[in-house]
mmCIF file of C-alpha atoms and ligand atoms in Angstrom:
data_model
loop_
_atom_site.group_PDB
_atom_site.id
_atom_site.type_symbol
_atom_site.label_atom_id
_atom_site.label_comp_id
_atom_site.label_asym_id
_atom_site.label_seq_id
_atom_site.Cartn_x
_atom_site.Cartn_y
_atom_site.Cartn_z
ATOM 1 C CA MET I 1 74.117 32.414 28.843
ATOM 2 C CA THR I 2 73.949 32.118 32.062
ATOM 3 C CA ASN I 3 75.818 32.260 35.630
ATOM 4 C CA SER I 4 75.869 28.151 35.335
ATOM 5 C CA ASP I 5 77.671 28.117 32.272
ATOM 6 C CA TRP I 6 80.606 30.077 34.281
ATOM 7 C CA ALA I 7 81.552 26.613 36.648
ATOM 8 C CA GLY I 8 84.731 25.395 35.541
ATOM 9 C CA LYS I 9 85.783 28.383 33.619
ATOM 10 C CA ASP I 10 88.585 30.561 34.430
ATOM 11 C CA PHE I 11 87.938 33.535 32.569
ATOM 12 C CA TYR I 12 91.124 35.365 33.920
ATOM 13 C CA LYS I 13 93.331 32.751 32.431
ATOM 14 C CA THR I 14 91.533 32.596 29.258
ATOM 15 C CA LEU I 15 93.101 36.391 28.642
ATOM 16 C CA GLY I 16 95.997 35.985 30.543
ATOM 17 C CA VAL I 17 95.514 38.282 33.138
ATOM 18 C CA SER I 18 95.602 38.033 37.080
ATOM 19 C CA LYS I 19 92.748 38.286 39.093
ATOM 20 C CA ASP I 20 92.940 41.819 40.137
ATOM 21 C CA ALA I 21 93.648 42.824 37.159
ATOM 22 C CA SER I 22 92.510 46.349 36.623
ATOM 23 C CA ALA I 23 89.549 47.209 34.294
ATOM 24 C CA ALA I 24 91.790 48.355 31.366
ATOM 25 C CA ASP I 25 94.050 45.552 31.960
ATOM 26 C CA ILE I 26 91.510 43.203 30.738
ATOM 27 C CA LYS I 27 90.119 44.881 27.764
ATOM 28 C CA LYS I 28 93.502 45.023 26.176
ATOM 29 C CA ALA I 29 93.997 41.844 27.054
ATOM 30 C CA TYR I 30 90.739 41.027 25.259
ATOM 31 C CA ARG I 31 91.557 43.208 22.456
ATOM 32 C CA LYS I 32 95.144 41.663 21.844
ATOM 33 C CA LEU I 33 93.514 38.116 21.977
ATOM 34 C CA ALA I 34 90.755 38.771 19.792
ATOM 35 C CA ARG I 35 92.187 40.739 17.237
ATOM 36 C CA ALA I 36 94.948 37.241 17.041
ATOM 37 C CA ASN I 37 91.991 34.895 16.511
ATOM 38 C CA HIS I 38 89.501 36.777 14.400
ATOM 39 C CA PRO I 39 87.971 34.617 12.482
ATOM 40 C CA ASP I 40 88.387 37.380 9.537
ATOM 41 C CA SER I 41 91.823 37.113 9.564
ATOM 42 C CA HIS I 42 91.823 32.912 10.235
ATOM 43 C CA PRO I 43 88.867 32.402 7.544
ATOM 44 C CA GLY I 44 87.804 28.231 7.736
ATOM 45 C CA ASP I 45 90.515 27.849 11.413
ATOM 46 C CA LYS I 46 88.493 26.248 13.754
ATOM 47 C CA ALA I 47 91.023 26.347 16.560
ATOM 48 C CA ALA I 48 91.357 30.148 16.029
ATOM 49 C CA GLU I 49 87.270 30.288 15.450
ATOM 50 C CA GLU I 50 87.509 28.536 19.270
ATOM 51 C CA ARG I 51 90.173 30.408 20.874
ATOM 52 C CA PHE I 52 88.152 33.701 20.024
ATOM 53 C CA LYS I 53 84.904 32.186 21.172
ATOM 54 C CA GLN I 54 86.123 31.699 24.764
ATOM 55 C CA VAL I 55 88.097 34.768 24.704
ATOM 56 C CA ALA I 56 84.869 36.880 23.676
ATOM 57 C CA GLU I 57 83.221 34.900 26.265
ATOM 58 C CA ALA I 58 85.828 35.574 28.891
ATOM 59 C CA TYR I 59 85.413 38.862 27.804
ATOM 60 C CA ASP I 60 82.153 39.247 28.032
ATOM 61 C CA VAL I 61 82.030 38.457 31.999
ATOM 62 C CA ILE I 62 84.487 39.591 33.170
ATOM 63 C CA GLY I 63 84.547 42.330 30.700
ATOM 64 C CA ASP I 64 81.690 43.023 32.620
ATOM 65 C CA PRO I 65 82.122 44.813 35.935
ATOM 66 C CA GLU I 66 78.746 43.470 37.131
ATOM 67 C CA LYS I 67 78.711 40.352 35.671
ATOM 68 C CA ARG I 68 82.511 40.174 36.929
ATOM 69 C CA LYS I 69 81.290 40.781 40.405
ATOM 70 C CA GLN I 70 78.832 37.734 40.473
ATOM 71 C CA TYR I 71 81.253 35.717 38.603
ATOM 72 C CA ASP I 72 84.300 36.384 41.647
ATOM 73 C CA GLU I 73 81.826 35.794 44.312
ATOM 74 C CA MET I 74 80.874 32.219 42.261
ATOM 75 C CA ARG I 75 84.180 31.600 42.263
ATOM 76 C CA SER I 76 85.221 32.131 45.983
ATOM 77 C CA MET I 77 81.775 30.448 46.948
ATOM 78 C CA PHE I 78 82.801 27.415 45.439
ATOM 79 C CA SER I 79 86.748 26.083 46.312
ATOM 80 C CA GLY I 80 87.549 29.267 48.143
ATOM 81 C CA GLY I 81 89.678 30.274 44.906
ATOM 82 C CA GLY I 82 90.856 27.561 42.841
ATOM 83 C CA PHE I 83 88.432 26.322 40.468
ATOM 84 C CA GLY I 84 87.970 22.764 40.532
ATOM 85 C CA PRO I 85 84.692 21.160 38.011
ATOM 86 C CA PHE I 86 81.412 22.263 39.543
ATOM 87 C CA THR I 87 78.857 19.184 39.765
ATOM 88 C CA GLY I 88 75.708 21.079 41.308
ATOM 89 C CA PRO I 89 72.744 20.028 39.837
ATOM 90 C CA GLY I 90 71.329 20.520 36.458
ATOM 91 C CA THR I 91 74.890 22.408 35.354
ATOM 92 C CA GLY I 92 75.896 19.169 33.758
ATOM 93 C CA THR I 93 79.276 20.261 31.576
ATOM 94 C CA GLY I 94 78.744 23.846 31.531
ATOM 95 C CA GLY I 95 75.392 23.850 30.169
ATOM 96 C CA GLN I 96 74.533 25.189 27.160
ATOM 97 C CA PRO I 97 76.894 25.817 23.731
ATOM 98 C CA PHE I 98 77.914 29.164 23.490
ATOM 99 C CA ASP I 99 77.599 30.476 20.353
ATOM 100 C CA ILE I 100 79.526 32.771 18.522
ATOM 101 C CA ASN I 101 76.315 34.354 16.465
ATOM 102 C CA ASP I 102 74.433 34.698 20.003
ATOM 103 C CA PHE I 103 77.404 36.868 21.095
ATOM 104 C CA LEU I 104 77.439 38.865 18.185
ATOM 105 C CA ARG I 105 73.860 39.526 18.259
ATOM 106 C CA SER I 106 73.815 40.808 21.753
ATOM 107 C CA GLN I 107 76.936 42.913 21.860
ATOM 108 C CA GLY I 108 75.232 44.716 18.659
ATOM 109 C CA GLY I 109 72.241 45.841 20.443
ATOM 110 C CA GLY I 110 72.424 49.225 21.272
ATOM 111 C CA GLY I 111 74.758 50.956 20.162
ATOM 112 C CA GLY I 112 78.898 49.591 20.982
ATOM 113 C CA GLY I 113 78.993 46.420 19.670
ATOM 114 C CA LEU I 114 82.069 43.834 18.903
ATOM 115 C CA GLY I 115 81.790 44.309 15.295
ATOM 116 C CA ASP I 116 82.571 48.380 16.008
ATOM 117 C CA ILE I 117 85.374 47.717 18.504
ATOM 118 C CA PHE I 118 86.514 45.253 15.878
ATOM 119 C CA GLY I 119 86.320 48.268 13.259
ATOM 120 C CA THR I 120 88.822 50.178 14.944
ATOM 121 C CA VAL I 121 90.950 47.532 16.027
ATOM 122 C CA PHE I 122 91.339 46.325 12.431
ATOM 123 C CA GLY I 123 90.695 49.588 10.602
ATOM 124 C CA GLY I 124 93.847 51.995 11.414
ATOM 125 C CA GLY I 125 93.040 55.315 9.402
ATOM 126 C CA GLY I 126 89.524 55.258 9.298
ATOM 127 C CA ARG I 127 88.442 52.128 7.355
ATOM 128 C CA THR I 128 86.007 49.737 9.118
ATOM 129 C CA ARG I 129 85.465 46.404 9.174
ATOM 130 C CA ARG I 130 83.120 44.654 11.146
ATOM 131 C CA ALA I 131 82.736 41.155 12.938
ATOM 132 C CA PRO I 132 80.575 38.969 10.435
ATOM 133 C CA ARG I 133 77.036 38.854 11.621
ATOM 134 C CA ARG I 134 74.278 36.802 9.896
ATOM 135 C CA GLY I 135 71.591 38.118 8.040
ATOM 136 C CA ALA I 136 67.600 38.286 9.448
ATOM 137 C CA ASP I 137 65.252 35.208 9.303
ATOM 138 C CA LEU I 138 62.495 36.687 6.614
ATOM 139 C CA GLU I 139 58.834 35.338 6.005
ATOM 140 C CA SER I 140 56.899 35.186 2.872
ATOM 141 C CA GLU I 141 54.195 33.488 1.481
ATOM 142 C CA ALA I 142 53.238 31.633 -1.702
ATOM 143 C CA THR I 143 50.161 30.547 -3.090
ATOM 144 C CA ILE I 144 50.517 27.173 -5.605
ATOM 145 C CA GLY I 145 48.624 24.826 -7.359
ATOM 146 C CA PHE I 146 47.016 21.392 -6.337
ATOM 147 C CA THR I 147 49.193 19.252 -8.427
ATOM 148 C CA ASP I 148 52.067 22.022 -7.669
ATOM 149 C CA ALA I 149 52.056 20.750 -4.237
ATOM 150 C CA LEU I 150 52.295 17.184 -5.074
ATOM 151 C CA ASP I 151 55.168 17.502 -7.312
ATOM 152 C CA GLY I 152 57.270 20.587 -6.016
ATOM 153 C CA VAL I 153 57.510 23.508 -8.126
ATOM 154 C CA THR I 154 59.572 27.057 -7.898
ATOM 155 C CA VAL I 155 57.950 30.327 -7.372
ATOM 156 C CA SER I 156 59.050 33.859 -7.986
ATOM 157 C CA LEU I 157 59.415 35.245 -4.262
ATOM 158 C CA ARG I 158 59.250 38.678 -3.544
ATOM 159 C CA LEU I 159 61.597 39.510 -0.707
ATOM 160 C CA SER I 160 62.354 42.862 1.412
ATOM 161 C CA SER I 161 64.500 43.139 4.178
ATOM 162 C CA ASP I 162 66.833 45.707 6.005
ATOM 163 C CA ALA I 163 70.177 45.781 4.151
ATOM 164 C CA PRO I 164 72.812 48.384 4.558
ATOM 165 C CA CYS I 165 72.410 51.676 3.271
ATOM 166 C CA PRO I 166 73.201 51.038 -0.985
ATOM 167 C CA GLU I 167 74.088 54.587 -0.714
ATOM 168 C CA CYS I 168 76.890 55.097 1.744
ATOM 169 C CA SER I 169 77.655 50.862 1.765
ATOM 170 C CA GLY I 170 76.180 50.924 5.851
ATOM 171 C CA THR I 171 78.783 53.041 7.118
ATOM 172 C CA GLY I 172 76.331 56.482 7.229
ATOM 173 C CA ALA I 173 78.655 58.633 5.779
ATOM 174 C CA ARG I 174 78.054 60.511 2.625
ATOM 175 C CA ALA I 175 78.909 58.939 -0.240
ATOM 176 C CA GLY I 176 83.303 59.511 -0.966
ATOM 177 C CA THR I 177 83.399 59.810 3.068
ATOM 178 C CA VAL I 178 84.222 58.066 6.116
ATOM 179 C CA PRO I 179 83.311 57.868 9.710
ATOM 180 C CA THR I 180 86.341 58.990 11.338
ATOM 181 C CA VAL I 181 87.887 58.013 14.849
ATOM 182 C CA CYS I 182 85.748 58.898 17.380
ATOM 183 C CA PRO I 183 88.169 61.775 18.878
ATOM 184 C CA GLN I 184 86.840 61.916 22.945
ATOM 185 C CA CYS I 185 87.098 57.732 23.199
ATOM 186 C CA GLU I 186 89.994 57.493 20.294
ATOM 187 C CA GLY I 187 87.931 54.294 18.493
ATOM 188 C CA ALA I 188 87.227 52.457 22.368
ATOM 189 C CA GLY I 189 84.311 53.035 22.858
ATOM 190 C CA MET I 190 84.304 53.326 26.462
ATOM 191 C CA VAL I 191 86.022 56.148 28.501
ATOM 192 C CA ALA I 192 86.752 56.003 31.700
ATOM 193 C CA ALA I 193 83.973 57.521 33.883
ATOM 194 C CA SER I 194 85.299 58.783 38.002
ATOM 195 C CA VAL I 195 81.925 56.823 40.418
ATOM 196 C CA GLY I 196 83.947 59.330 43.426
ATOM 197 C CA GLY I 197 86.892 58.254 45.570
ATOM 198 C CA ALA I 198 89.805 56.043 43.682
ATOM 199 C CA PHE I 199 87.345 54.536 41.720
ATOM 200 C CA THR I 200 86.854 54.562 37.814
ATOM 201 C CA MET I 201 84.860 52.768 35.729
ATOM 202 C CA ASN I 202 84.315 52.825 32.140
ATOM 203 C CA GLU I 203 81.277 53.357 30.664
ATOM 204 C CA THR I 204 79.596 53.662 26.715
ATOM 205 C CA CYS I 205 81.093 56.464 24.957
ATOM 206 C CA PRO I 206 78.885 59.267 24.613
ATOM 207 C CA THR I 207 80.052 61.242 21.840
ATOM 208 C CA CYS I 208 79.802 57.683 19.767
ATOM 209 C CA ARG I 209 77.529 55.520 21.839
ATOM 210 C CA GLY I 210 80.521 53.132 21.761
ATOM 211 C CA ARG I 211 80.787 52.859 18.222
ATOM 212 C CA GLY I 212 84.305 54.045 18.292
ATOM 213 C CA LEU I 213 82.995 56.170 15.211
ATOM 214 C CA VAL I 214 81.775 59.073 14.238
ATOM 215 C CA VAL I 215 80.425 60.400 11.239
ATOM 216 C CA GLU I 216 80.786 64.114 10.594
ATOM 217 C CA ASP I 217 79.134 64.376 7.299
ATOM 218 C CA PRO I 218 76.296 61.735 7.029
ATOM 219 C CA CYS I 219 74.612 60.071 4.442
ATOM 220 C CA PRO I 220 71.270 62.041 3.028
ATOM 221 C CA ALA I 221 69.793 58.953 1.985
ATOM 222 C CA CYS I 222 69.969 56.765 5.138
ATOM 223 C CA HIS I 223 70.336 60.096 7.525
ATOM 224 C CA GLY I 224 73.809 58.461 9.151
ATOM 225 C CA SER I 225 72.157 55.497 10.348
ATOM 226 C CA GLY I 226 73.842 53.085 7.191
ATOM 227 C CA ARG I 227 70.310 50.880 7.241
ATOM 228 C CA GLY I 228 68.362 50.687 4.006
ATOM 229 C CA THR I 229 65.768 48.190 2.817
ATOM 230 C CA SER I 230 66.695 46.021 -0.004
ATOM 231 C CA ASN I 231 63.867 44.421 -2.616
ATOM 232 C CA ARG I 232 64.821 41.224 -4.148
ATOM 233 C CA THR I 233 62.967 38.688 -6.211
ATOM 234 C CA ILE I 234 64.387 35.097 -5.277
ATOM 235 C CA SER I 235 63.318 31.663 -6.728
ATOM 236 C CA ALA I 236 62.516 29.010 -3.967
ATOM 237 C CA ARG I 237 61.973 25.367 -4.769
ATOM 238 C CA ILE I 238 58.703 24.521 -2.892
ATOM 239 C CA PRO I 239 59.389 20.251 -2.078
ATOM 240 C CA ALA I 240 57.002 18.366 -3.393
ATOM 241 C CA GLY I 241 54.409 16.979 -1.432
ATOM 242 C CA VAL I 242 53.795 20.091 0.977
ATOM 243 C CA LYS I 243 50.575 20.746 2.703
ATOM 244 C CA ASP I 244 48.098 23.628 2.163
ATOM 245 C CA GLY I 245 49.229 26.363 5.501
ATOM 246 C CA GLN I 246 52.581 24.676 5.740
ATOM 247 C CA ARG I 247 55.484 26.727 6.550
ATOM 248 C CA ILE I 248 58.557 25.985 5.400
ATOM 249 C CA ARG I 249 62.133 26.743 6.176
ATOM 250 C CA LEU I 250 64.610 27.558 3.121
ATOM 251 C CA ARG I 251 68.150 27.328 4.407
ATOM 252 C CA GLY I 252 70.080 30.439 3.279
ATOM 253 C CA LYS I 253 67.321 32.403 1.804
ATOM 254 C CA GLY I 254 67.138 34.810 4.002
ATOM 255 C CA ALA I 255 68.425 38.430 4.551
ATOM 256 C CA PRO I 256 71.821 38.560 3.645
ATOM 257 C CA GLY I 257 74.633 38.693 6.360
ATOM 258 C CA GLU I 258 76.567 41.448 7.381
ATOM 259 C CA ASN I 259 80.480 41.469 6.397
ATOM 260 C CA GLY I 260 80.772 38.361 5.006
ATOM 261 C CA GLY I 261 78.093 36.661 7.195
ATOM 262 C CA PRO I 262 75.693 33.879 6.361
ATOM 263 C CA HIS I 263 72.427 34.368 5.148
ATOM 264 C CA GLY I 264 69.518 34.257 7.166
ATOM 265 C CA ASP I 265 66.689 31.469 6.466
ATOM 266 C CA LEU I 266 63.379 32.122 4.943
ATOM 267 C CA TYR I 267 60.374 31.465 6.158
ATOM 268 C CA VAL I 268 57.112 30.473 3.542
ATOM 269 C CA THR I 269 53.627 29.714 4.233
ATOM 270 C CA VAL I 270 52.532 27.397 1.842
ATOM 271 C CA HIS I 271 48.545 27.513 0.547
ATOM 272 C CA VAL I 272 47.614 25.093 -2.195
ATOM 273 C CA SER I 273 44.426 25.908 -4.042
ATOM 274 C CA ALA I 274 41.556 23.594 -4.152
ATOM 275 C CA HIS I 275 41.122 20.747 -6.986
ATOM 276 C CA ARG I 276 37.961 21.127 -8.858
ATOM 277 C CA LEU I 277 38.256 17.085 -8.238
ATOM 278 C CA PHE I 278 40.210 16.220 -6.314
ATOM 279 C CA GLY I 279 41.465 16.177 -2.586
ATOM 280 C CA ARG I 280 44.137 15.026 -0.065
ATOM 281 C CA LYS I 281 44.274 13.138 2.533
ATOM 282 C CA GLY I 282 48.430 13.168 3.647
ATOM 283 C CA ASP I 283 49.824 10.936 0.424
ATOM 284 C CA ASN I 284 46.264 10.002 -0.367
ATOM 285 C CA LEU I 285 43.797 11.647 -3.136
ATOM 286 C CA THR I 286 40.675 11.761 -2.427
ATOM 287 C CA LEU I 287 37.700 11.575 -5.019
ATOM 288 C CA THR I 288 34.399 11.151 -4.370
ATOM 289 C CA VAL I 289 32.067 9.864 -7.647
ATOM 290 C CA PRO I 290 28.351 9.607 -8.125
ATOM 291 C CA VAL I 291 26.588 5.992 -9.052
ATOM 292 C CA SER I 292 23.595 5.305 -9.511
ATOM 293 C CA PHE I 293 21.165 3.201 -7.010
ATOM 294 C CA ASP I 294 21.062 0.211 -9.596
ATOM 295 C CA GLU I 295 24.650 0.263 -10.408
ATOM 296 C CA ALA I 296 25.042 0.065 -6.180
ATOM 297 C CA ALA I 297 22.951 -2.842 -6.013
ATOM 298 C CA LEU I 298 23.303 -4.708 -8.422
ATOM 299 C CA GLY I 299 27.173 -3.785 -8.731
ATOM 300 C CA ALA I 300 29.186 -2.265 -11.547
ATOM 301 C CA GLU I 301 32.262 -1.803 -12.929
ATOM 302 C CA ILE I 302 32.808 2.404 -12.989
ATOM 303 C CA LYS I 303 35.240 4.350 -14.488
ATOM 304 C CA VAL I 304 36.598 7.003 -12.592
ATOM 305 C CA PRO I 305 39.573 10.010 -13.434
ATOM 306 C CA THR I 306 43.129 9.826 -11.878
ATOM 307 C CA LEU I 307 45.056 12.844 -11.521
ATOM 308 C CA ASP I 308 48.125 12.356 -13.423
ATOM 309 C CA GLY I 309 47.137 9.349 -15.937
ATOM 310 C CA ALA I 310 44.654 7.331 -17.542
ATOM 311 C CA PRO I 311 41.059 6.402 -16.016
ATOM 312 C CA VAL I 312 41.084 3.172 -13.889
ATOM 313 C CA THR I 313 38.048 1.077 -13.296
ATOM 314 C CA VAL I 314 36.953 0.368 -9.974
ATOM 315 C CA LYS I 315 34.736 -2.539 -9.415
ATOM 316 C CA ILE I 316 31.543 -1.782 -7.216
ATOM 317 C CA PRO I 317 29.856 -4.919 -5.490
ATOM 318 C CA ALA I 318 26.820 -5.616 -5.352
ATOM 319 C CA GLY I 319 25.058 -4.616 -2.161
ATOM 320 C CA THR I 320 27.328 -1.327 -2.318
ATOM 321 C CA PRO I 321 26.187 1.362 0.711
ATOM 322 C CA ASN I 322 26.332 4.856 0.245
ATOM 323 C CA GLY I 323 29.730 6.750 1.181
ATOM 324 C CA ARG I 324 31.694 3.148 0.804
ATOM 325 C CA THR I 325 35.358 4.102 0.052
ATOM 326 C CA PHE I 326 37.428 2.076 -2.542
ATOM 327 C CA ARG I 327 41.209 2.031 -2.509
ATOM 328 C CA VAL I 328 42.869 2.435 -5.317
ATOM 329 C CA ARG I 329 46.922 1.254 -5.005
ATOM 330 C CA GLY I 330 49.392 3.233 -6.381
ATOM 331 C CA ARG I 331 47.285 6.623 -7.529
ATOM 332 C CA GLY I 332 47.835 9.263 -4.876
ATOM 333 C CA ALA I 333 50.095 11.962 -4.916
ATOM 334 C CA HIS I 334 53.887 10.779 -4.360
ATOM 335 C CA ARG I 335 55.590 10.246 -0.564
ATOM 336 C CA SER I 336 58.170 12.682 0.251
ATOM 337 C CA GLY I 337 61.436 11.305 -0.002
ATOM 338 C CA HIS I 338 60.118 9.153 -2.934
ATOM 339 C CA ARG I 339 60.388 11.138 -5.922
ATOM 340 C CA ALA I 340 63.165 9.503 -7.889
ATOM 341 C CA THR I 341 62.336 5.740 -7.171
ATOM 342 C CA GLY I 342 59.970 5.536 -9.487
ATOM 343 C CA HIS I 343 56.296 4.459 -10.208
ATOM 344 C CA SER I 344 56.504 1.522 -7.621
ATOM 345 C CA SER I 345 53.398 1.517 -5.812
ATOM 346 C CA ASP I 346 55.264 1.900 -2.301
ATOM 347 C CA ALA I 347 56.301 5.700 -3.956
ATOM 348 C CA ARG I 348 53.231 6.563 -3.831
ATOM 349 C CA GLY I 349 50.206 7.177 -2.256
ATOM 350 C CA ASP I 350 46.910 5.157 -2.850
ATOM 351 C CA LEU I 351 43.509 7.098 -4.772
ATOM 352 C CA LEU I 352 40.724 7.085 -2.045
ATOM 353 C CA VAL I 353 37.087 6.961 -4.113
ATOM 354 C CA THR I 354 33.948 7.487 -1.913
ATOM 355 C CA VAL I 355 30.755 6.791 -3.745
ATOM 356 C CA GLU I 356 27.528 8.739 -3.492
ATOM 357 C CA ILE I 357 24.373 7.241 -4.558
ATOM 358 C CA GLN I 358 22.174 9.589 -6.734
ATOM 359 C CA VAL I 359 18.893 9.988 -6.977
ATOM 360 C CA PRO I 360 17.409 10.980 -10.050
ATOM 361 C CA ALA I 361 15.362 13.981 -9.921
ATOM 362 C CA VAL I 362 13.011 13.184 -12.620
ATOM 363 C CA LEU I 363 11.575 9.928 -14.063
ATOM 364 C CA SER I 364 10.764 9.552 -17.233
ATOM 365 C CA ASP I 365 7.187 7.175 -17.484
ATOM 366 C CA GLU I 366 9.069 3.576 -18.055
ATOM 367 C CA ALA I 367 11.274 4.590 -15.600
ATOM 368 C CA ARG I 368 9.186 5.479 -12.941
ATOM 369 C CA GLU I 369 6.859 2.236 -13.706
ATOM 370 C CA ALA I 370 10.030 0.566 -12.929
ATOM 371 C CA VAL I 371 10.362 1.658 -9.874
ATOM 372 C CA ARG I 372 6.643 0.887 -9.020
ATOM 373 C CA ALA I 373 7.647 -2.460 -9.906
ATOM 374 C CA TYR I 374 10.747 -2.637 -7.568
ATOM 375 C CA GLN I 375 8.331 -1.550 -4.672
ATOM 376 C CA ALA I 376 5.877 -4.283 -5.760
ATOM 377 C CA ALA I 377 8.245 -6.538 -5.027
ATOM 378 C CA THR I 378 10.156 -5.497 -2.132
ATOM 379 C CA ALA I 379 6.886 -4.894 0.211
ATOM 380 C CA GLY I 380 6.696 -5.849 3.515
ATOM 381 C CA SER I 381 10.503 -5.134 4.032
ATOM 382 C CA ASP I 382 10.410 -2.234 6.279
ATOM 383 C CA LEU I 383 13.454 -0.415 6.755
ATOM 384 C CA ARG I 384 12.714 1.850 10.022
ATOM 385 C CA ALA I 385 11.248 -1.159 12.104
ATOM 386 C CA ASN I 386 13.854 -1.401 14.374
ATOM 387 C CA LEU I 387 13.952 2.359 15.161
ATOM 388 C CA PHE I 388 10.493 1.371 16.840
ATOM 389 C CA ALA I 389 11.363 -1.827 18.572
ATOM 390 C CA GLY I 390 12.206 -2.527 21.769
ATOM 391 C CA GLY I 391 11.196 0.819 23.608
ATOM 392 C CA ARG I 392 13.300 3.035 24.276
HETATM 393 ZN ZN1 LIG K 401 83.631 57.721 21.751
HETATM 394 ZN ZN1 LIG K 402 73.350 55.528 3.801
#
C-alpha cells in the first residue's frame, strides 16, 4: 500500500478514536473491532469482511508509529485537518484495492503477525486460533505424449510443499501440550519501551518475538518451529491443446492454506514428447511425405496417414515442386474450447502435408535406360541458364 492510498481515508474515524489517541488506545480499539468483524466469526458475510479489511488497513497505518506520522503529515498538508477528497495526479479514487491476503502475508513475516494477535484474542486459555492464510503457489513439471497433448490428459503429480508440522499441528509445542500465553506481554506481542523522557513506544515483545505465545516444551519433530513438509500426489487435468514448454496454472491445486485459508495455485510446465510422424503448428498437424519424381511430374493421388482415423487421399497435381504443402481440412488438432462440438471442420485444425521428392539411390538397368531416354527427350533445356544471365 502506498501513501497515495491514504488519501481520502480517515483511519481515526474507522477505528473510532480521536486524532491524538495514544498508541495503546488505538490498539485497543483495533483489537475490539477486528475481533467483532473477523471473517472467522462471520463466514460468508461480505459486509463484515469489508469492515474487517478497513479496520486492518487503518491499523496498519496508524498502529505503526512511523506510518502514523507520515499519515498525519499528509492530512495536515492537504486540508488543514479536515480531509476532503484528494484529486492529485495518479491517485484516482484510492489506488489499488486493499488486499486482505497481502495484508495478512505482510503481517505474517518475521514473527509478529495479525494471526498471532488473534490467536490470543480468541484463544483464551491457550487454545490458539489464527487468521486464515492462503497456501503457497507450487511449481511442477509433467511430460506427456503427443496425442495426450492434443486431447488433454489427467496426470499424477507428486508435490512437496511447506505445511504445518504434522506432529504438533503447527503449534510448535510437544504433542499433548499447548503454547502458553507469553508472560512478558500477556499475549499482546508488544511491550512498552521507554524512549527517554515522557515518551513510551511499543515494540515487539522480545520474549515471544511478537507471537504472543511461548512454547515451553518444543515439539521434537520441528524443534518448536511448527513447520513441516507435506508430500502429496495429486491428479491434475492437463487441458487439450497444450503446447510443449507451456506453463499452465491449476487453480487451487497448490499448497493447502492455513487455518481454513484457500489452497494456492499449481503451475505445471508441460513437456510434450515428439511424434514419430506428425508435428504441430498451433491447431494444425504437419506431416512430410516422400513422393517420387514421376508422381510429382505426372501428378498422382497418394494415400497419407492421419493421426486419429483412416488414411486420406491427397491429390498431387502434375508439375508439383519439391516442398509444396497441401492442406487437408479438419484433420488437425481439436481447437481449444471446441472439444464438445464434435467433428465439424471448424472445430479442428488442418493436416498440412508437405511433399519431399525422393531420388532413388540405386537404379535397375531398365530404370536407368528410361531415365536416359528422358534425359535425351529434354536435352537443350538448361535449368541453370539464368544463373549466368545478365552479368552480376
Ligand atoms: Zn511476549
Ligand atoms: Zn512440530
